[in-house]
Amino acid sequence: MYIWKKKSEAVSAKDLDTHMSERTSHRGSSSAWIQSIIKAGGISSLKVQQPSTPQEKYTFLLSYFFIKVSDTMDVTQCKLGLQAPIFYLPSDVEGIRKAILTDGIAFVEKCDETLLVSLANEFGEIVRPRNERIEGSGVSHIRFAPNLAGKGYSSEELFFHTDRSGWDVPPRFLMSLLKSASETGGESLLVDGHRVLKAIREQDQHLYRLVTSPKYGSFRADDGTFVPRPVFDESEGLLRFRFDDGIQLSASMVSALPKLQDTIFQNAFAVALKAGQGYIVDNHRFLHGRTLFSGSRELLRVLVHPQPERRDLTLLFDIDGTLCRSEELSIDAYFSCISAIMGEVITHRNTPVNLHGRTDLGLFHAIMEYHGVDDKSLMVEKFQQLHPRYLKESNKKGLTAVECPGAKETLSWLKEYQKDMHPSVRIGLLTGNSRPNALLKLHAAGIDTNIFDLDISSFGDTHLDRKSLFQDSLLKLQERYGMGVHASDVIIVGDTPLDIECAKSVGSDIIAVATGNYTVDDLAMLQPNLCCSQLSEAKEFLALKCA
């Protein structure tokens, strides 16, 4: 089903989205609204399903449309080519599990339906197929069967997709086994979503924002309604997509589809399976499809929900107001440095900006803007060079940092806890301070910094806000431990509303401690996962999270 056919001058995505937005308050008929879009943008035709239920009407008013991909699924379009993978025997469960954990996919051979079901049971609970009327083995026989619903039961090509993409949580594992091969075609096409997302994040930030927001796409649930969901849920590390009538996209997303589709094909590869061969993929990571075929091709498919897994946990600590207090030291050094750079006296009194929860870089920009400085680049460079020196000088004046109540006790407890933990607890810093300033303050407060993994920590001399600090740490974690590390595997520990806001925006848990400038009541109003008067009160919560 096409969204629209363009004339010589087609409506822009922005204009179409504007009309879509206006439709939410439009009281006229649907057809009148459609005609207004056609008239506005040179669209020769626009095909939209007429809503018949309140939920469909709501979806319609959100103005999402069905899409159709015109490109053919073909091996030659997969830029990584036709590959000959390494195969595992179905009895090598640990080898298969390790391959899926690291690569997102494992190939098997010398397998049959009984062995496939046995392997599936090793990974978790088998999901009952839609076309299975009575309780059975859980195996779907994907073959040419016109009486069964779904494009999979045809000989047509299948574009890259996630199985059960409309579910709140799609099955984690997809297991496919070729029972009988086709005469021609029928190659399996596969793409690692992590490669696709990495390419998008590096090459097109606009597209990355589109695919990580639920505003621009909806997926059809089993009851036929469309639910807004992101293509990639950053907090859960869950990728879902499809190119058929099971997805609806906004005009902005549609305009970006060629780039998304091209990026998918740039990272895709094909495999020509033989009878008895198959693959197991992480259905939250890999997209799969197939080419057009002829003959009696039959594929056995099993979907699996995994058993609850024990995951590594990362704790990211704020410093000021969480681990130590150093207001006089910080303010004296900060404003002395800025005064020297600007050649005039700058103080907190003549610069009423909020100091709490800000990064060094973000605060510097706020102060410069308050004093009308437009070109900040040279100023920032000088500040980053000089600030550590001024902090040391302020410290020599007798201005120092003191431990926040319960900080040393809790860090010592965590250090002992780490020794016996598997999986391990990772401990880092998420601070608005620059790295040298962070370490100086902690040392001044008598806090042992060896417990912190500085390679997964993020510092405020290169980031304007706390959310970008977090994203930097998450990227470092993923580069070291793999893309299986999600925001939900991280607990932020902080003392300000900005810490809570950051955690909630990225999907992490947050422990809020009232050892800074905000009271327990102030912080509790923002509903953190835990709010306590001092850090040692969080040990029970952390023990449960780490268990």
XYZ file of C-alpha atoms in Angstrom:
547
model
C 0.000 0.000 0.000
C 1.601 3.240 -1.120
C 1.687 6.352 0.989
C 1.624 8.736 -1.909
C 2.680 9.128 -5.509
C 4.639 12.292 -6.131
C 4.188 14.772 -8.926
C 7.078 16.981 -10.005
C 6.907 18.924 -6.744
C 6.016 16.740 -3.793
C 5.058 17.963 -0.357
C 7.952 18.023 2.098
C 7.952 15.783 5.147
C 7.809 18.877 7.350
C 4.752 20.257 5.540
C 3.002 16.908 5.589
C 3.710 16.497 9.296
C 2.246 19.986 9.825
C -0.971 18.935 8.098
C -0.968 15.749 10.134
C -0.659 17.759 13.341
C -3.481 20.063 12.292
C -5.685 17.040 11.684
C -5.622 16.200 15.397
C -7.841 19.233 16.064
C -9.750 19.153 12.766
C -13.465 18.465 13.198
C -14.280 17.932 9.544
C -14.425 14.674 7.643
C -11.414 12.472 7.067
C -11.830 12.790 3.320
C -11.778 16.595 3.565
C -8.530 16.440 5.488
C -6.982 14.064 2.955
C -8.001 16.390 0.137
C -6.368 19.317 1.970
C -3.083 17.398 2.073
C -3.330 16.520 -1.613
C -4.086 20.136 -2.495
C -1.242 21.448 -0.344
C 1.609 19.395 -1.658
C 1.143 18.130 -5.182
C 0.247 14.617 -4.093
C -1.654 12.838 -6.819
C -3.057 10.120 -4.571
C -3.046 9.238 -0.915
C -4.318 5.898 0.281
C -5.330 5.591 3.924
C -7.355 2.920 5.666
C -10.639 4.288 6.955
C -10.754 3.929 10.775
C -13.545 1.792 12.176
C -12.761 1.710 15.904
C -11.819 4.412 18.447
C -8.291 3.045 18.647
C -7.935 3.051 14.862
C -9.305 6.578 14.808
C -6.695 7.642 17.324
C -3.994 6.075 15.206
C -5.440 7.759 12.138
C -5.440 11.134 13.855
C -1.793 10.614 14.725
C -1.437 10.461 10.959
C 0.689 7.420 10.388
C 0.528 5.693 7.043
C 1.239 2.285 5.653
C 4.342 1.924 3.548
C 5.440 -0.259 0.697
C 9.020 -0.977 -0.314
C 9.576 -1.043 -4.046
C 13.072 -2.555 -4.037
C 13.425 -6.276 -4.628
C 14.996 -8.494 -2.001
C 17.970 -9.852 -3.880
C 21.291 -11.391 -2.898
C 23.188 -8.900 -5.061
C 21.837 -5.980 -3.014
C 23.406 -7.359 0.168
C 26.765 -5.597 0.166
C 28.396 -8.162 2.474
C 27.591 -10.785 -0.149
C 26.764 -14.475 -0.057
C 28.579 -15.963 2.916
C 29.620 -19.457 3.974
C 29.227 -19.377 7.765
C 30.713 -21.637 10.414
C 28.143 -24.210 11.554
C 27.602 -25.709 15.008
C 26.075 -29.061 15.833
C 22.794 -28.686 17.763
C 24.392 -30.531 20.686
C 26.958 -27.724 21.141
C 24.610 -25.600 23.227
C 27.351 -23.584 24.934
C 29.094 -22.817 21.644
C 25.800 -21.665 20.127
C 24.962 -19.604 23.196
C 28.365 -17.898 23.130
C 28.091 -17.111 19.407
C 24.669 -15.519 19.895
C 25.913 -13.510 22.864
C 28.887 -12.107 20.954
C 27.681 -12.053 17.331
C 23.898 -12.141 17.662
C 23.657 -15.229 15.449
C 24.742 -18.883 15.271
C 24.347 -21.363 12.409
C 23.548 -25.058 12.910
C 23.727 -28.129 10.693
C 22.797 -31.826 10.861
C 19.625 -30.772 12.628
C 16.030 -32.004 12.489
C 12.750 -30.969 14.086
C 13.322 -32.981 17.266
C 16.801 -31.541 17.770
C 15.500 -28.033 17.014
C 12.827 -28.295 19.716
C 15.374 -29.700 22.162
C 17.724 -26.800 21.429
C 14.893 -24.291 21.838
C 14.074 -25.694 25.270
C 17.699 -25.089 26.289
C 17.203 -21.391 25.564
C 13.869 -20.832 27.282
C 10.120 -21.125 26.768
C 8.806 -21.868 23.274
C 6.184 -19.420 22.000
C 3.011 -20.983 20.644
C 2.598 -20.276 16.890
C -0.386 -18.216 15.730
C -1.633 -20.968 13.433
C -1.394 -23.705 16.069
C -4.949 -24.373 17.265
C -4.043 -27.011 19.815
C -1.001 -27.338 22.025
C 1.844 -28.809 19.996
C 5.613 -28.703 19.663
C 5.663 -24.965 18.983
C 7.215 -25.417 15.541
C 5.835 -23.380 12.632
C 6.161 -24.972 9.188
C 6.857 -22.033 6.883
C 5.929 -23.159 3.395
C 3.627 -22.252 0.543
C 0.203 -22.530 2.195
C -2.369 -20.024 0.853
C -4.898 -21.058 3.521
C -2.644 -19.727 6.309
C -2.340 -16.050 7.211
C 0.944 -14.269 6.679
C 3.225 -13.488 3.774
C 5.657 -16.081 5.106
C 3.268 -18.789 3.884
C 3.837 -17.787 0.274
C 6.728 -18.050 -2.155
C 7.166 -14.279 -2.192
C 10.196 -12.406 -0.966
C 10.201 -11.221 2.632
C 11.833 -7.919 3.454
C 14.008 -7.584 6.554
C 11.879 -7.733 9.684
C 11.585 -8.590 13.364
C 9.288 -11.472 14.235
C 6.336 -10.406 16.428
C 7.435 -6.780 16.130
C 4.058 -5.591 17.441
C 4.442 -7.316 20.799
C 5.487 -5.333 23.852
C 8.506 -7.626 24.067
C 9.072 -9.730 20.932
C 10.480 -13.246 21.485
C 14.209 -12.933 22.070
C 15.313 -15.888 19.963
C 14.282 -16.926 16.462
C 15.338 -20.433 15.420
C 15.010 -21.438 11.771
C 15.800 -24.787 10.163
C 15.519 -25.597 6.461
C 13.608 -28.868 6.134
C 13.509 -28.922 2.338
C 15.253 -26.590 -0.092
C 13.666 -24.656 -2.948
C 14.433 -25.280 -6.600
C 15.503 -21.669 -7.117
C 15.897 -18.701 -4.793
C 14.895 -18.785 -1.144
C 18.230 -17.532 0.207
C 18.158 -16.269 3.785
C 18.996 -12.564 4.048
C 20.323 -11.300 7.371
C 21.532 -8.029 8.851
C 23.061 -7.222 12.222
C 21.064 -4.334 13.655
C 24.013 -3.258 15.784
C 26.034 -2.572 12.630
C 23.126 -0.653 11.117
C 22.567 1.468 14.227
C 26.276 2.185 14.617
C 26.431 3.393 11.010
C 23.343 5.574 11.446
C 24.616 7.052 14.711
C 27.937 7.956 13.076
C 26.585 9.172 9.731
C 23.121 10.650 10.280
C 22.119 12.003 13.694
C 18.728 13.134 12.350
C 17.846 9.606 11.259
C 19.144 8.240 14.569
C 16.764 10.558 16.439
C 13.885 9.342 14.277
C 14.537 5.637 14.850
C 14.995 6.057 18.614
C 11.762 7.977 19.222
C 8.244 6.466 19.442
C 6.846 9.605 17.784
C 7.607 8.486 14.254
C 6.398 4.905 14.017
C 3.707 2.510 15.206
C 3.584 -1.286 15.088
C 0.456 -3.396 14.745
C -0.387 -5.490 17.784
C -2.203 -8.835 17.637
C -5.553 -7.104 18.224
C -5.061 -4.992 15.087
C -4.355 -1.697 16.847
C -1.198 0.267 16.174
C 0.997 1.144 19.136
C 3.640 3.912 18.960
C 7.081 2.369 19.488
C 10.644 3.338 18.543
C 12.435 1.323 15.892
C 15.299 1.095 18.363
C 14.582 1.281 22.082
C 17.849 2.587 23.538
C 16.910 1.760 27.131
C 16.278 -1.921 26.346
C 18.609 -2.368 23.379
C 15.626 -3.677 21.409
C 15.510 -3.269 17.625
C 12.231 -3.894 15.819
C 11.284 -3.210 12.216
C 9.376 -4.422 9.200
C 8.392 -3.184 5.730
C 4.749 -4.186 5.312
C 1.281 -3.281 6.573
C 2.339 -4.146 10.123
C 4.038 -0.770 10.522
C 2.946 2.832 10.122
C 5.397 5.700 9.772
C 5.174 9.459 9.933
C 6.092 11.579 6.937
C 9.430 12.544 8.511
C 10.334 8.890 8.866
C 9.129 8.083 5.371
C 11.367 10.774 3.910
C 14.319 9.146 5.677
C 13.457 5.602 4.538
C 15.783 5.544 1.510
C 18.766 6.232 3.785
C 17.606 3.626 6.300
C 16.997 1.045 3.598
C 20.383 1.736 2.005
C 22.137 1.388 5.372
C 20.394 -1.942 5.952
C 21.533 -3.317 2.595
C 25.065 -1.979 3.120
C 25.338 -4.217 6.193
C 23.331 -7.218 4.988
C 24.540 -10.638 3.892
C 22.976 -13.749 2.396
C 23.252 -17.450 3.191
C 22.120 -20.311 0.947
C 21.068 -22.971 3.449
C 20.866 -26.660 2.670
C 18.359 -29.091 4.150
C 19.261 -29.745 7.777
C 20.934 -26.353 8.185
C 19.565 -23.319 9.960
C 20.295 -20.386 12.228
C 19.445 -18.982 15.643
C 19.337 -15.188 15.909
C 18.834 -12.637 18.625
C 15.451 -11.341 17.445
C 16.052 -8.074 19.326
C 19.195 -7.462 17.288
C 19.083 -9.173 13.875
C 16.623 -8.522 11.059
C 15.947 -11.385 8.673
C 14.255 -11.930 5.321
C 14.347 -14.151 2.250
C 14.385 -13.978 -1.519
C 11.641 -15.082 -3.891
C 11.675 -18.838 -4.490
C 10.154 -21.628 -6.514
C 9.676 -25.233 -5.483
C 8.704 -26.937 -2.238
C 10.820 -24.952 0.206
C 9.868 -25.599 3.838
C 11.400 -23.863 6.834
C 10.826 -24.855 10.456
C 10.650 -21.910 12.846
C 10.598 -21.701 16.626
C 10.299 -18.517 18.676
C 11.628 -18.543 22.226
C 11.252 -16.337 25.282
C 14.438 -16.710 27.364
C 14.543 -17.544 31.025
C 15.176 -14.448 33.160
C 18.889 -13.798 33.017
C 21.224 -12.388 35.592
C 22.841 -9.295 34.144
C 25.910 -7.271 34.921
C 25.136 -4.059 36.754
C 26.885 -0.713 36.360
C 26.773 2.025 39.002
C 27.617 5.549 37.863
C 28.213 8.017 40.698
C 27.884 11.761 40.668
C 30.523 13.480 42.837
C 29.434 16.881 44.199
C 26.713 16.426 46.798
C 26.757 12.645 46.357
C 30.243 11.487 47.335
C 31.700 14.725 48.674
C 30.917 18.401 49.221
C 33.266 21.092 48.014
C 31.141 24.188 47.395
C 33.690 26.777 48.578
C 36.529 25.044 46.753
C 34.517 24.673 43.542
C 33.090 28.203 43.478
C 36.391 29.892 44.336
C 38.328 27.992 41.664
C 35.626 28.254 39.012
C 35.001 31.980 39.218
C 38.683 32.830 39.769
C 39.501 31.004 36.548
C 36.694 32.650 34.569
C 37.632 36.101 35.918
C 41.221 35.599 34.757
C 40.086 34.534 31.283
C 37.607 37.394 30.830
C 39.775 40.062 32.442
C 37.030 41.200 34.813
C 35.664 40.095 38.154
C 33.031 37.399 37.675
C 31.372 36.085 40.832
C 28.371 34.001 41.711
C 26.740 37.177 43.040
C 26.939 39.030 39.724
C 26.205 35.869 37.726
C 23.000 34.298 39.095
C 23.048 30.958 37.278
C 22.161 27.577 38.802
C 25.356 25.725 39.730
C 23.851 22.435 40.866
C 23.767 19.380 38.619
C 25.484 21.181 35.735
C 28.554 20.029 33.854
C 31.671 22.221 33.883
C 31.212 22.851 30.171
C 27.472 23.492 30.432
C 27.956 25.899 33.338
C 30.731 27.715 31.471
C 28.435 28.233 28.476
C 25.650 29.514 30.756
C 27.992 32.055 32.385
C 29.336 33.211 29.023
C 25.813 33.657 27.676
C 24.782 35.625 30.764
C 27.672 38.032 30.176
C 26.965 38.313 26.450
C 29.979 36.417 25.114
C 29.152 35.070 21.647
C 32.380 33.369 20.576
C 33.020 30.802 23.303
C 35.401 28.420 21.523
C 38.679 30.104 22.533
C 37.327 30.806 26.007
C 36.421 27.135 26.481
C 39.892 26.012 25.433
C 41.558 28.406 27.898
C 39.181 27.399 30.683
C 39.876 23.697 30.239
C 43.615 24.353 30.362
C 43.576 26.654 33.404
C 40.761 25.354 35.612
C 42.677 22.406 37.181
C 45.462 24.810 38.200
C 43.002 27.173 39.878
C 41.392 24.254 41.695
C 44.773 23.263 43.131
C 45.461 26.860 44.162
C 42.088 27.125 45.898
C 42.808 23.841 47.663
C 46.143 25.250 48.899
C 44.228 28.171 50.442
C 42.654 25.666 52.810
C 39.469 25.205 50.836
C 38.839 21.489 50.609
C 36.293 18.743 50.050
C 34.606 16.621 52.709
C 33.008 13.212 52.395
C 29.223 13.063 52.177
C 27.643 10.967 54.966
C 27.787 7.255 54.175
C 29.880 7.623 50.997
C 33.094 5.878 52.123
C 31.142 3.213 53.977
C 29.069 2.369 50.906
C 32.038 2.377 48.510
C 33.973 0.052 50.839
C 30.953 -2.248 51.025
C 30.693 -2.271 47.225
C 34.394 -3.065 46.885
C 33.978 -6.124 49.102
C 30.764 -7.045 47.318
C 32.568 -6.954 43.960
C 34.980 -9.676 45.050
C 32.216 -12.261 45.422
C 29.930 -11.132 42.625
C 29.292 -12.916 39.343
C 28.351 -11.209 37.136
C 30.488 -8.334 38.335
C 29.341 -4.947 39.512
C 31.000 -2.171 37.535
C 31.539 1.161 39.247
C 32.212 4.415 37.449
C 31.716 8.164 37.651
C 29.124 10.309 35.907
C 30.165 13.782 36.916
C 29.969 17.342 35.727
C 33.613 17.808 36.754
C 36.540 17.438 34.406
C 38.598 14.302 35.011
C 41.493 16.038 36.855
C 39.077 18.093 38.964
C 37.001 15.031 39.819
C 40.026 13.116 41.066
C 41.360 16.123 42.999
C 38.060 16.569 44.856
C 37.771 12.875 45.699
C 41.364 12.752 46.956
C 40.775 15.904 49.015
C 37.773 14.189 50.633
C 39.871 11.105 51.419
C 37.963 8.846 49.011
C 39.925 6.038 47.353
C 39.509 6.478 43.594
C 40.827 3.010 42.721
C 37.316 1.593 43.018
C 36.176 3.617 39.992
C 36.686 2.365 36.448
C 37.650 5.625 34.767
C 37.453 4.088 31.287
C 33.656 3.744 31.573
C 33.278 7.082 33.373
C 32.252 10.375 31.790
C 33.343 13.865 32.735
C 31.860 17.309 32.313
C 34.620 19.084 30.407
C 33.413 17.682 27.069
C 29.634 17.468 27.564
C 27.051 20.207 27.956
C 24.450 18.196 29.864
C 24.044 15.069 31.945
C 22.188 13.079 29.299
C 25.117 13.356 26.894
C 27.387 12.350 29.788
C 25.331 9.194 30.224
C 25.293 8.391 26.511
C 29.080 8.694 26.484
C 29.403 6.190 29.345
C 26.902 3.805 27.745
C 28.854 3.892 24.481
C 32.068 3.105 26.378
C 30.351 0.180 28.113
C 29.047 -1.160 24.805
C 32.430 -0.827 23.116
C 34.035 -2.860 25.901
C 31.305 -5.374 26.779
C 29.171 -5.471 23.632
C 25.885 -3.961 22.494
C 24.053 -6.201 24.956
C 24.679 -3.549 27.630
C 21.541 -1.430 27.931
C 20.610 1.724 29.806
C 18.398 -0.439 32.020
C 21.569 -2.205 33.244
C 22.818 1.058 34.749
C 21.979 2.756 38.045
C 22.776 6.453 38.348
C 23.521 7.745 41.846
C 23.077 11.489 42.288
C 21.745 14.276 44.478
C 19.914 16.702 42.181
C 16.701 16.843 40.148
C 18.874 16.914 37.012
C 20.298 13.500 37.947
C 16.764 12.119 38.285
C 15.678 13.739 35.032
C 18.689 12.260 33.234
C 18.021 8.726 34.514
C 14.339 8.828 33.618
C 15.027 10.181 30.123
C 17.435 7.354 29.255
C 15.621 4.496 31.027
C 18.034 3.889 33.904
C 17.302 3.462 37.591
C 18.213 6.343 39.875
C 19.222 6.471 43.531
C 18.719 10.005 44.837
C 20.632 10.957 47.986
C 19.814 14.061 50.013
C 23.423 14.842 50.934
C 23.646 17.838 48.620
C 21.476 20.937 48.365
C 18.114 19.185 48.052
C 16.094 17.550 50.810
C 14.586 14.073 50.798
C 11.158 15.633 50.224
C 12.464 17.697 47.288
C 13.895 14.626 45.589
C 11.079 12.225 46.505
C 8.583 14.425 44.653
C 10.361 13.464 41.414
C 9.856 9.735 42.118
C 13.357 8.256 41.878
C 13.676 4.480 42.270
C 15.124 5.083 45.724
C 15.406 8.245 47.784
C 17.532 8.254 50.937
C 19.043 10.703 53.377
C 22.536 9.238 52.922
C 24.224 6.739 50.644
C 24.616 3.927 53.196
C 20.818 3.568 53.232
C 21.011 2.338 49.628
C 22.921 -0.867 50.425
C 19.826 -3.052 50.735
C 18.445 -1.728 47.434
C 21.795 -2.335 45.723
C 22.078 -5.840 47.172
C 18.680 -6.735 45.690
C 19.651 -5.268 42.316
C 22.947 -7.140 42.279
C 21.458 -10.470 43.380
